[in-house]
């Protein structure tokens, strides 16, 4: 797989490297000693930046990766006999090797969705057996923004899910691994789409948008996470030299670097979509609302395309592929890839 | 605690920053796209470097932190009804907030040690109830090199523990969070002290010796870890942009940077020890064999010392303190600290 | 609910009491002392009876209940990153409050089935991501015989599933909570339907067929369960006075009491079915192959029926009810119930 | 081990059978159908009897065995990062194969005790690292009454431990596997020794005192166990035919059968003690305060004694043996055993 060394492709937004603005932030915090494990001024600064965005009463915790943000966020607000309702395509269900079950004990109750987005009706289909001890008890609804299929919940859709979720005594979790791409897509702020729309727990990700590592968990209600510090440590997610995660977040948020990166990635996806949607032999299969383009293409041309621009087949059976754009995808990449596709059809 | 911003102290070797040689390695691997999650040439290079040290048949996996290396290493070779025998002072027992129990289900059987080091006799005291289903079944002996008390097992001591451990059908785990300091102390290579002495699973750490984040788990017998990749993912320790962990390890190992850093830290500890051992009112409490000095000092002078050089009280009851030296501790730091101590007594 | 004290109904085959032949067996083993925890002659006798049925190389373990038999059986042959494929209606998925996930860490991959029975095609739909560390790895297929919907797998159906399961390196688990009813339905022996058809792990139940408590786990391959004794103890399922579980099993198996009980229950279900299938307003919804009758009836008559013969509504939305027959259901019960239904329509 | 079929010995109070008064209770509840899983009049009756003893606000739950009562009781009031402080000899630490750790995730912090009894000083030795995320957080103190060494806490000792425990924001758990023997020993009621002395969670056992199976968990504060019904089901401890556990408890409590049985067992132990304490070659090693006698005897006579009256060696190294008396131990048994001992010395 490493034949074409370091060639940009469309495999994933975490195949890209680190944005220079993030990388440059690391040496700036490297001076001298600070208290390990987060009791340092850099961590305090990044936390304050996130509280400025999400609300002063918000609790902010840094962990290493998105899977951990999801799993620790969910396990903090559940007991082992609870259930989490989510789309079948959710990262927590399909891509975390059972970490939510292993760590929280909870069952995931999944919904088939046409577009990766839950609806109130889908959630409602799992709301039975409440108070019945033979059944797991739904406690959290988890949505992903932007979804694993590149679609984006509207603010109204989130608010409607939050309303139903809270009416039924549950909490709303958002996996925001691509939250920047969604915010740009909706042209709204982070808070509007999360706490402002009723989200209770947020995994706020940056690695897919130019960071090296590090994810933030945002609890909008501090009573939900009074013991979180123990859970993070026991969950093997307490970084000793936390200043380097904090520095990345500070750089990510300063001067709207997150927005610049995500806007670019989304624009590249739209450009790719605009070109391929009219190519005969390519059938775009999902709404292009963030930085992903899903399409069915003839399976026999897949290897030749992958040779030059690596990407993943999403669904072998129907030859549906996923093309992810990244903060560093160039217009030239898109143009070359389109030419390549045309040449193979 | 952050009054004295970034002043070097003796609190912990992970209060220090990142060695410039490590930091400089990050931009060098930042070019273009590589396959995420470790299937990249940088990860292959660092793995090969470690295999060159530890043996070609060795399996090498990168995770984020030492706690995770310990917990995943142990849980891979145990079942939930097993037990792990370790010193009471072991990091896995005293400093990981119960992560080993939570993640593996295992009980830790602890031994009181005068110096942080297990002996065969101590291990033997837990070898009862074998085959008896009411008892947990010992499966792993875990030692720390250098220990949490700054002492170092000799090669003979490790070999003797390994012999006993293997004779009883158990495996030997080493927590090598400060393995560089131990290797320098014994003036031996990494392999000689680990696989060569009978260690089966090793947590190989660099963060306390100048790295930013990242730890390696070394399995000396590949049959022990055939399914480790699933455990790492489920254990929330699979880095997407793994190249940046790999790059740190490569820099750490190249040109013996690890040795330079650890030699310096150990030397600073010896210098500190040499000065304080004769100061009346300071009683050095542990053998100084790596980069730590433990001493009893009058409790009333602790705050004044901490004001200028932060450090931790190890045992409040007897006013025993711990002074850790780091790769960036300077001779001037030591001298200033010694003067300060003298001035307060 | 206890207004009609001890009136027989159709709620569940575990609402019934204990068969007199089982009850009479308890005093017979009450004499004197025997070694606790199963090392006694009564346990050895019952185990031998089960080995005579299932094969001499079979390993037999007693636990308290069916949920425990399922959960311990499954967790013994899985690791936490594995998955278990089962019908959505499976007891392990729908009725055990998440015990399999909590105890084993595994994810359950569920299939929608029209009749509670898995097919190879359904299983195959979950066979992706094999060897891919982001996905849970399917390790066990679990079927229930008779199913939660009262249907029964044919021997050929079991063999076909076993063939596929083994070809894909997986194991076949059978939840036999109602295995007697299935054996009677197929007119075959226990072994033919289990180990003889390719089942690897069996939960062999008697409580729904006249026992007081106690369930057996049968491992057809002893290498699968070498450490099971520790798992049972740690799983809180090791009975100290095990002779009383053993005595029940001995009585259950002697003189084919199991067959007499199950034949009767099945016959009562067929009698009920024969009468209601032609009643206008009653629509039988599932094949009646064991001791359950499922039917849609007008929801307004449900309370009046339940007042005299308690039973459960299976699916509120479509007013589908479940009527279970038991070893102690009488012909008069059936006739009275049928009359009652007629009178309310 | 079953050479001497059903001969009474001194191995354990659960090697004995079921008291005839308990056995006779089972057929009395066998009539007709009742709602399964505890919603039946027999369970309500037994619960009411226990509430009459322990207080009307008390919550009562039945499970199968003592290990489960302990583990579910503890896990209901802890989170995985908590710790339970207990004697090293506690059943939860020494005899449950790690079930508490596996099921709750908690670490057990153990104390060496001369007599199986915790003191406030011992508990206090573990009260450090409070609020420090690297340490597990003590949440429960667990005492056993009577202890595994046959000793009994006085009411004042329990009250003193409860006071300290509550002052430090913790809860007091009592493992009452032999609570009847302790109550008889102290000549007090169950409540006086438990809720009345400050116990928060009680495992109330009967199997070691003449019952067949079944244990009660008593929560003295209902806010502690609002979700216990889900934990019991998920913990594989919800009996379907619960009436038969309830019936045993009713018989156990009626006419003070518990007291009659325990008084007898204790008396037999005192009789044994009175005789052996003056035999040269036998050194009684523990206070005889309930139904156990511990003694050092020459190891060479152990096999000959065991041949006729089976018992366990408690500590091989010092040839300390345990002789347990039971509700069915006879005066003749004691006399014969004493003669045997004398004859071998």
mmCIF file of C-alpha atoms in Angstrom, chain B residues 34-328:
data_model
loop_
_atom_site.group_PDB
_atom_site.id
_atom_site.type_symbol
_atom_site.label_atom_id
_atom_site.label_comp_id
_atom_site.label_asym_id
_atom_site.label_seq_id
_atom_site.Cartn_x
_atom_site.Cartn_y
_atom_site.Cartn_z
ATOM 1 C CA UNK B 34 -0.132 7.745 4.162
ATOM 2 C CA UNK B 35 -2.478 4.936 5.114
ATOM 3 C CA UNK B 36 -3.903 5.662 8.538
ATOM 4 C CA UNK B 37 -3.785 3.351 11.554
ATOM 5 C CA UNK B 38 -0.211 2.232 11.115
ATOM 6 C CA UNK B 39 0.032 0.758 7.655
ATOM 7 C CA UNK B 40 2.593 3.381 6.680
ATOM 8 C CA UNK B 41 6.362 3.386 6.026
ATOM 9 C CA UNK B 42 7.197 5.427 9.136
ATOM 10 C CA UNK B 43 5.513 2.935 11.420
ATOM 11 C CA UNK B 44 7.219 0.121 9.573
ATOM 12 C CA UNK B 45 10.571 1.846 10.023
ATOM 13 C CA UNK B 46 10.166 2.373 13.759
ATOM 14 C CA UNK B 47 8.906 -1.180 14.180
ATOM 15 C CA UNK B 48 11.938 -2.465 12.325
ATOM 16 C CA UNK B 49 14.235 -0.441 14.563
ATOM 17 C CA UNK B 50 12.617 -2.036 17.599
ATOM 18 C CA UNK B 51 12.814 -5.498 16.060
ATOM 19 C CA UNK B 52 16.507 -4.878 15.406
ATOM 20 C CA UNK B 53 16.902 -4.289 19.119
ATOM 21 C CA UNK B 54 14.529 -6.889 20.529
ATOM 22 C CA UNK B 55 14.665 -9.650 17.929
ATOM 23 C CA UNK B 56 13.212 -10.195 14.493
ATOM 24 C CA UNK B 57 10.478 -12.489 15.746
ATOM 25 C CA UNK B 58 9.291 -9.833 18.177
ATOM 26 C CA UNK B 59 5.872 -8.248 17.680
ATOM 27 C CA UNK B 60 5.769 -4.483 18.134
ATOM 28 C CA UNK B 61 2.668 -2.348 18.672
ATOM 29 C CA UNK B 62 2.356 1.341 19.382
ATOM 30 C CA UNK B 63 -0.154 2.825 21.781
ATOM 31 C CA UNK B 64 -0.593 6.270 23.305
ATOM 32 C CA UNK B 65 0.545 5.883 26.896
ATOM 33 C CA UNK B 66 2.195 3.680 29.444
ATOM 34 C CA UNK B 67 -0.970 2.833 31.327
ATOM 35 C CA UNK B 68 -2.423 1.510 28.093
ATOM 36 C CA UNK B 69 0.718 -0.421 27.270
ATOM 37 C CA UNK B 70 0.565 -2.099 30.650
ATOM 38 C CA UNK B 71 -3.158 -2.766 30.608
ATOM 39 C CA UNK B 72 -3.355 -4.036 27.038
ATOM 40 C CA UNK B 73 -0.194 -6.060 27.407
ATOM 41 C CA UNK B 74 -1.524 -7.730 30.533
ATOM 42 C CA UNK B 75 -5.060 -8.250 29.300
ATOM 43 C CA UNK B 76 -3.830 -9.865 26.090
ATOM 44 C CA UNK B 77 -2.136 -12.675 27.987
ATOM 45 C CA UNK B 78 -4.708 -13.189 30.730
ATOM 46 C CA UNK B 79 -8.293 -14.285 31.170
ATOM 47 C CA UNK B 80 -10.557 -12.526 33.642
ATOM 48 C CA UNK B 81 -10.100 -15.196 36.328
ATOM 49 C CA UNK B 82 -6.327 -14.789 36.306
ATOM 50 C CA UNK B 83 -4.216 -12.738 38.681
ATOM 51 C CA UNK B 84 -1.184 -10.549 38.197
ATOM 52 C CA UNK B 85 1.468 -10.589 40.919
ATOM 53 C CA UNK B 86 3.207 -7.241 41.432
ATOM 54 C CA UNK B 87 4.683 -4.971 44.081
ATOM 55 C CA UNK B 88 2.229 -2.839 46.009
ATOM 56 C CA UNK B 89 4.062 0.199 44.679
ATOM 57 C CA UNK B 90 3.724 -0.881 41.031
ATOM 58 C CA UNK B 91 2.268 1.728 38.701
ATOM 59 C CA UNK B 92 -0.343 -0.815 37.608
ATOM 60 C CA UNK B 93 -1.470 -1.136 41.213
ATOM 61 C CA UNK B 94 -1.035 2.333 42.652
ATOM 62 C CA UNK B 95 -1.288 4.806 39.798
ATOM 63 C CA UNK B 96 -3.666 3.571 37.117
ATOM 64 C CA UNK B 97 -6.989 4.106 38.877
ATOM 65 C CA UNK B 98 -7.935 0.464 38.613
ATOM 66 C CA UNK B 99 -7.544 0.305 34.837
ATOM 67 C CA UNK B 100 -6.029 -3.208 34.913
ATOM 68 C CA UNK B 101 -8.974 -4.585 36.906
ATOM 69 C CA UNK B 102 -11.573 -2.717 34.850
ATOM 70 C CA UNK B 103 -10.157 -3.736 31.513
ATOM 71 C CA UNK B 104 -8.879 -7.260 32.187
ATOM 72 C CA UNK B 105 -11.115 -8.318 35.066
ATOM 73 C CA UNK B 106 -8.028 -9.704 36.788
ATOM 74 C CA UNK B 107 -7.112 -9.289 40.415
ATOM 75 C CA UNK B 108 -3.740 -7.821 41.287
ATOM 76 C CA UNK B 109 -1.960 -9.755 44.022
ATOM 77 C CA UNK B 110 0.427 -7.336 45.648
ATOM 78 C CA UNK B 111 3.613 -7.764 47.635
ATOM 79 C CA UNK B 112 5.063 -5.374 50.162
ATOM 80 C CA UNK B 113 8.603 -4.689 49.087
ATOM 81 C CA UNK B 114 11.294 -2.722 50.877
ATOM 82 C CA UNK B 115 12.629 -1.260 47.640
ATOM 83 C CA UNK B 116 9.976 -1.666 44.957
ATOM 84 C CA UNK B 117 11.508 -4.921 43.736
ATOM 85 C CA UNK B 118 9.860 -8.337 43.746
ATOM 86 C CA UNK B 119 11.740 -11.425 44.820
ATOM 87 C CA UNK B 120 10.968 -15.057 44.157
ATOM 88 C CA UNK B 121 9.963 -15.495 47.785
ATOM 89 C CA UNK B 122 7.416 -12.728 47.540
ATOM 90 C CA UNK B 123 5.964 -14.187 44.371
ATOM 91 C CA UNK B 124 5.858 -17.631 45.949
ATOM 92 C CA UNK B 125 3.736 -16.313 48.809
ATOM 93 C CA UNK B 126 0.872 -15.899 46.324
ATOM 94 C CA UNK B 127 1.238 -19.300 44.677
ATOM 95 C CA UNK B 128 -1.573 -21.113 46.417
ATOM 96 C CA UNK B 129 -5.012 -22.198 45.354
ATOM 97 C CA UNK B 130 -3.634 -23.258 41.978
ATOM 98 C CA UNK B 131 -6.273 -25.260 40.146
ATOM 99 C CA UNK B 132 -8.829 -24.366 42.825
ATOM 100 C CA UNK B 133 -11.765 -22.617 41.203
ATOM 101 C CA UNK B 134 -12.533 -20.380 44.165
ATOM 102 C CA UNK B 135 -9.203 -18.642 43.744
ATOM 103 C CA UNK B 136 -7.940 -16.406 41.002
ATOM 104 C CA UNK B 137 -5.157 -18.129 39.081
ATOM 105 C CA UNK B 138 -1.818 -16.308 38.899
ATOM 106 C CA UNK B 139 -0.769 -15.918 35.282
ATOM 107 C CA UNK B 140 1.607 -12.973 35.106
ATOM 108 C CA UNK B 141 4.356 -11.546 37.271
ATOM 109 C CA UNK B 142 4.851 -7.853 36.633
ATOM 110 C CA UNK B 143 8.030 -5.989 37.481
ATOM 111 C CA UNK B 144 8.949 -2.355 36.818
ATOM 112 C CA UNK B 145 12.382 -1.420 35.537
ATOM 113 C CA UNK B 146 13.512 1.063 36.868
ATOM 114 C CA UNK B 147 11.079 0.748 39.779
ATOM 115 C CA UNK B 148 8.779 3.430 41.089
ATOM 116 C CA UNK B 149 11.290 3.865 43.921
ATOM 117 C CA UNK B 150 14.199 4.541 41.609
ATOM 118 C CA UNK B 151 15.823 1.179 42.159
ATOM 119 C CA UNK B 152 16.957 -1.143 39.379
ATOM 120 C CA UNK B 153 16.751 -4.927 39.136
ATOM 121 C CA UNK B 154 20.090 -6.527 38.268
ATOM 122 C CA UNK B 155 20.169 -8.849 35.284
ATOM 123 C CA UNK B 156 20.525 -11.788 37.639
ATOM 124 C CA UNK B 157 17.513 -10.717 39.616
ATOM 125 C CA UNK B 158 15.405 -10.517 36.470
ATOM 126 C CA UNK B 159 16.646 -13.886 35.257
ATOM 127 C CA UNK B 160 15.860 -15.479 38.597
ATOM 128 C CA UNK B 161 12.326 -14.087 38.600
ATOM 129 C CA UNK B 162 11.867 -15.179 34.996
ATOM 130 C CA UNK B 163 13.035 -18.676 35.807
ATOM 131 C CA UNK B 164 10.595 -19.030 38.689
ATOM 132 C CA UNK B 165 7.791 -17.426 36.702
ATOM 133 C CA UNK B 166 8.215 -19.748 33.741
ATOM 134 C CA UNK B 167 8.665 -22.810 35.899
ATOM 135 C CA UNK B 168 5.241 -22.081 37.314
ATOM 136 C CA UNK B 169 3.605 -21.663 33.934
ATOM 137 C CA UNK B 170 3.390 -17.909 34.193
ATOM 138 C CA UNK B 171 4.613 -15.028 32.056
ATOM 139 C CA UNK B 172 6.886 -12.149 32.977
ATOM 140 C CA UNK B 173 5.742 -8.615 32.211
ATOM 141 C CA UNK B 174 7.973 -5.593 32.531
ATOM 142 C CA UNK B 175 6.710 -2.050 32.887
ATOM 143 C CA UNK B 176 9.508 -0.165 31.185
ATOM 144 C CA UNK B 177 8.260 3.375 31.592
ATOM 145 C CA UNK B 178 11.824 4.240 32.679
ATOM 146 C CA UNK B 179 13.600 1.453 30.848
ATOM 147 C CA UNK B 180 16.215 3.810 29.417
ATOM 148 C CA UNK B 181 17.237 4.945 32.871
ATOM 149 C CA UNK B 182 17.574 1.332 33.925
ATOM 150 C CA UNK B 183 19.602 0.322 30.876
ATOM 151 C CA UNK B 184 22.007 3.169 31.460
ATOM 152 C CA UNK B 185 22.220 2.279 35.129
ATOM 153 C CA UNK B 186 23.093 -1.340 34.365
ATOM 154 C CA UNK B 187 25.178 -0.311 31.377
ATOM 155 C CA UNK B 188 23.478 -2.906 29.252
ATOM 156 C CA UNK B 189 21.353 -3.070 26.130
ATOM 157 C CA UNK B 190 17.591 -3.143 26.074
ATOM 158 C CA UNK B 191 17.396 -6.760 24.975
ATOM 159 C CA UNK B 192 19.786 -8.080 27.580
ATOM 160 C CA UNK B 193 17.500 -6.708 30.303
ATOM 161 C CA UNK B 194 14.220 -7.835 28.735
ATOM 162 C CA UNK B 195 13.750 -10.669 26.275
ATOM 163 C CA UNK B 196 17.302 -11.804 26.894
ATOM 164 C CA UNK B 197 16.597 -12.142 30.595
ATOM 165 C CA UNK B 198 13.254 -13.877 30.152
ATOM 166 C CA UNK B 199 10.742 -11.046 29.886
ATOM 167 C CA UNK B 200 7.723 -12.046 27.781
ATOM 168 C CA UNK B 201 5.843 -8.754 27.457
ATOM 169 C CA UNK B 202 7.377 -5.304 27.697
ATOM 170 C CA UNK B 203 5.916 -1.825 27.957
ATOM 171 C CA UNK B 204 8.635 0.237 26.330
ATOM 172 C CA UNK B 205 8.294 3.879 27.292
ATOM 173 C CA UNK B 206 9.774 7.085 26.010
ATOM 174 C CA UNK B 207 7.525 9.863 27.317
ATOM 175 C CA UNK B 208 9.413 10.103 30.615
ATOM 176 C CA UNK B 209 12.645 10.387 28.645
ATOM 177 C CA UNK B 210 11.919 13.170 26.172
ATOM 178 C CA UNK B 211 9.119 11.998 23.920
ATOM 179 C CA UNK B 212 5.753 13.769 23.522
ATOM 180 C CA UNK B 213 3.450 10.741 23.621
ATOM 181 C CA UNK B 214 3.473 7.137 22.456
ATOM 182 C CA UNK B 215 4.573 3.862 23.992
ATOM 183 C CA UNK B 216 5.479 0.503 22.450
ATOM 184 C CA UNK B 217 4.329 -2.914 23.534
ATOM 185 C CA UNK B 218 6.835 -5.624 22.737
ATOM 186 C CA UNK B 219 5.741 -9.259 22.707
ATOM 187 C CA UNK B 220 8.776 -11.525 22.629
ATOM 188 C CA UNK B 221 6.705 -14.502 21.574
ATOM 189 C CA UNK B 222 4.357 -13.781 18.673
ATOM 190 C CA UNK B 223 1.940 -16.543 19.674
ATOM 191 C CA UNK B 224 1.028 -14.444 22.704
ATOM 192 C CA UNK B 225 -0.466 -11.624 20.696
ATOM 193 C CA UNK B 226 -2.082 -13.055 17.613
ATOM 194 C CA UNK B 227 -5.236 -11.055 18.199
ATOM 195 C CA UNK B 228 -3.614 -7.979 19.657
ATOM 196 C CA UNK B 229 -4.683 -5.690 16.843
ATOM 197 C CA UNK B 230 -8.321 -6.133 17.837
ATOM 198 C CA UNK B 231 -7.510 -5.562 21.507
ATOM 199 C CA UNK B 232 -5.670 -2.344 20.720
ATOM 200 C CA UNK B 233 -8.537 -0.992 18.669
ATOM 201 C CA UNK B 234 -11.149 -2.057 21.207
ATOM 202 C CA UNK B 235 -8.888 -0.687 23.915
ATOM 203 C CA UNK B 236 -9.125 2.771 22.315
ATOM 204 C CA UNK B 237 -5.398 2.885 21.614
ATOM 205 C CA UNK B 238 -5.179 2.707 17.833
ATOM 206 C CA UNK B 239 -3.828 6.044 16.594
ATOM 207 C CA UNK B 240 -5.093 7.090 13.192
ATOM 208 C CA UNK B 241 -2.091 9.253 12.387
ATOM 209 C CA UNK B 242 0.348 6.748 13.763
ATOM 210 C CA UNK B 243 3.256 8.100 11.777
ATOM 211 C CA UNK B 244 3.795 10.767 14.441
ATOM 212 C CA UNK B 245 4.274 8.208 17.181
ATOM 213 C CA UNK B 246 6.560 6.211 14.928
ATOM 214 C CA UNK B 247 8.633 9.265 14.043
ATOM 215 C CA UNK B 248 9.247 9.950 17.712
ATOM 216 C CA UNK B 249 10.417 6.420 18.347
ATOM 217 C CA UNK B 250 12.741 6.528 15.360
ATOM 218 C CA UNK B 251 14.323 9.729 16.611
ATOM 219 C CA UNK B 252 14.451 8.350 20.143
ATOM 220 C CA UNK B 253 16.385 5.302 19.016
ATOM 221 C CA UNK B 254 18.617 6.920 16.378
ATOM 222 C CA UNK B 255 22.042 8.045 17.501
ATOM 223 C CA UNK B 256 21.225 6.690 20.958
ATOM 224 C CA UNK B 257 19.221 9.747 21.884
ATOM 225 C CA UNK B 258 17.473 7.613 24.518
ATOM 226 C CA UNK B 259 20.843 6.883 26.100
ATOM 227 C CA UNK B 260 22.025 10.450 26.036
ATOM 228 C CA UNK B 261 18.837 11.626 27.718
ATOM 229 C CA UNK B 262 18.713 8.892 30.325
ATOM 230 C CA UNK B 263 22.416 9.102 31.102
ATOM 231 C CA UNK B 264 22.022 12.781 31.727
ATOM 232 C CA UNK B 265 18.989 12.350 33.982
ATOM 233 C CA UNK B 266 20.695 9.613 35.968
ATOM 234 C CA UNK B 267 23.818 11.711 36.316
ATOM 235 C CA UNK B 268 21.821 14.628 37.617
ATOM 236 C CA UNK B 269 20.221 12.348 40.204
ATOM 237 C CA UNK B 270 23.598 11.102 41.329
ATOM 238 C CA UNK B 271 24.849 14.653 41.577
ATOM 239 C CA UNK B 272 21.880 15.600 43.691
ATOM 240 C CA UNK B 273 22.345 12.526 45.824
ATOM 241 C CA UNK B 274 26.039 13.161 46.301
ATOM 242 C CA UNK B 275 25.300 16.601 47.639
ATOM 243 C CA UNK B 276 22.277 15.917 49.849
ATOM 244 C CA UNK B 277 23.434 12.679 51.421
ATOM 245 C CA UNK B 278 25.735 14.581 53.731
ATOM 246 C CA UNK B 279 23.382 17.415 54.555
ATOM 247 C CA UNK B 280 22.224 17.074 58.108
ATOM 248 C CA UNK B 281 18.444 16.976 58.169
ATOM 249 C CA UNK B 282 18.204 15.136 54.852
ATOM 250 C CA UNK B 283 18.018 11.368 54.988
ATOM 251 C CA UNK B 284 18.161 9.599 51.642
ATOM 252 C CA UNK B 285 15.716 6.699 51.888
ATOM 253 C CA UNK B 286 16.236 4.635 48.742
ATOM 254 C CA UNK B 287 19.170 3.466 46.695
ATOM 255 C CA UNK B 288 19.798 6.026 43.948
ATOM 256 C CA UNK B 289 20.086 3.787 40.925
ATOM 257 C CA UNK B 290 18.318 5.731 38.204
ATOM 258 C CA UNK B 291 16.942 9.279 37.964
ATOM 259 C CA UNK B 292 15.130 9.585 41.297
ATOM 260 C CA UNK B 293 16.229 10.616 44.743
ATOM 261 C CA UNK B 294 13.950 9.846 47.687
ATOM 262 C CA UNK B 295 14.644 11.531 50.990
ATOM 263 C CA UNK B 296 13.120 12.394 54.305
ATOM 264 C CA UNK B 297 13.327 16.080 55.035
ATOM 265 C CA UNK B 298 11.713 18.191 57.740
ATOM 266 C CA UNK B 299 8.125 18.755 56.678
ATOM 267 C CA UNK B 300 8.215 22.429 57.568
ATOM 268 C CA UNK B 301 10.711 23.224 54.832
ATOM 269 C CA UNK B 302 8.771 21.443 52.086
ATOM 270 C CA UNK B 303 6.561 24.373 51.026
ATOM 271 C CA UNK B 304 9.456 26.779 50.732
ATOM 272 C CA UNK B 305 11.366 24.354 48.546
ATOM 273 C CA UNK B 306 8.310 23.618 46.421
ATOM 274 C CA UNK B 307 7.822 27.310 45.834
ATOM 275 C CA UNK B 308 10.952 27.392 43.760
ATOM 276 C CA UNK B 309 11.347 23.834 42.528
ATOM 277 C CA UNK B 310 8.134 21.882 42.417
ATOM 278 C CA UNK B 311 8.219 18.257 43.591
ATOM 279 C CA UNK B 312 5.872 15.786 45.245
ATOM 280 C CA UNK B 313 5.713 14.472 48.781
ATOM 281 C CA UNK B 314 5.820 10.684 48.427
ATOM 282 C CA UNK B 315 4.768 9.756 51.948
ATOM 283 C CA UNK B 316 3.232 12.537 53.995
ATOM 284 C CA UNK B 317 3.365 10.526 57.189
ATOM 285 C CA UNK B 318 7.128 10.307 57.312
ATOM 286 C CA UNK B 319 7.818 13.427 55.220
ATOM 287 C CA UNK B 320 9.488 11.446 52.464
ATOM 288 C CA UNK B 321 9.822 13.373 49.219
ATOM 289 C CA UNK B 322 10.653 12.348 45.685
ATOM 290 C CA UNK B 323 12.976 14.342 43.448
ATOM 291 C CA UNK B 324 12.961 13.229 39.829
ATOM 292 C CA UNK B 325 15.591 14.353 37.401
ATOM 293 C CA UNK B 326 14.860 14.653 33.723
ATOM 294 C CA UNK B 327 16.672 14.863 30.410
ATOM 295 C CA UNK B 328 16.528 18.636 30.692
#
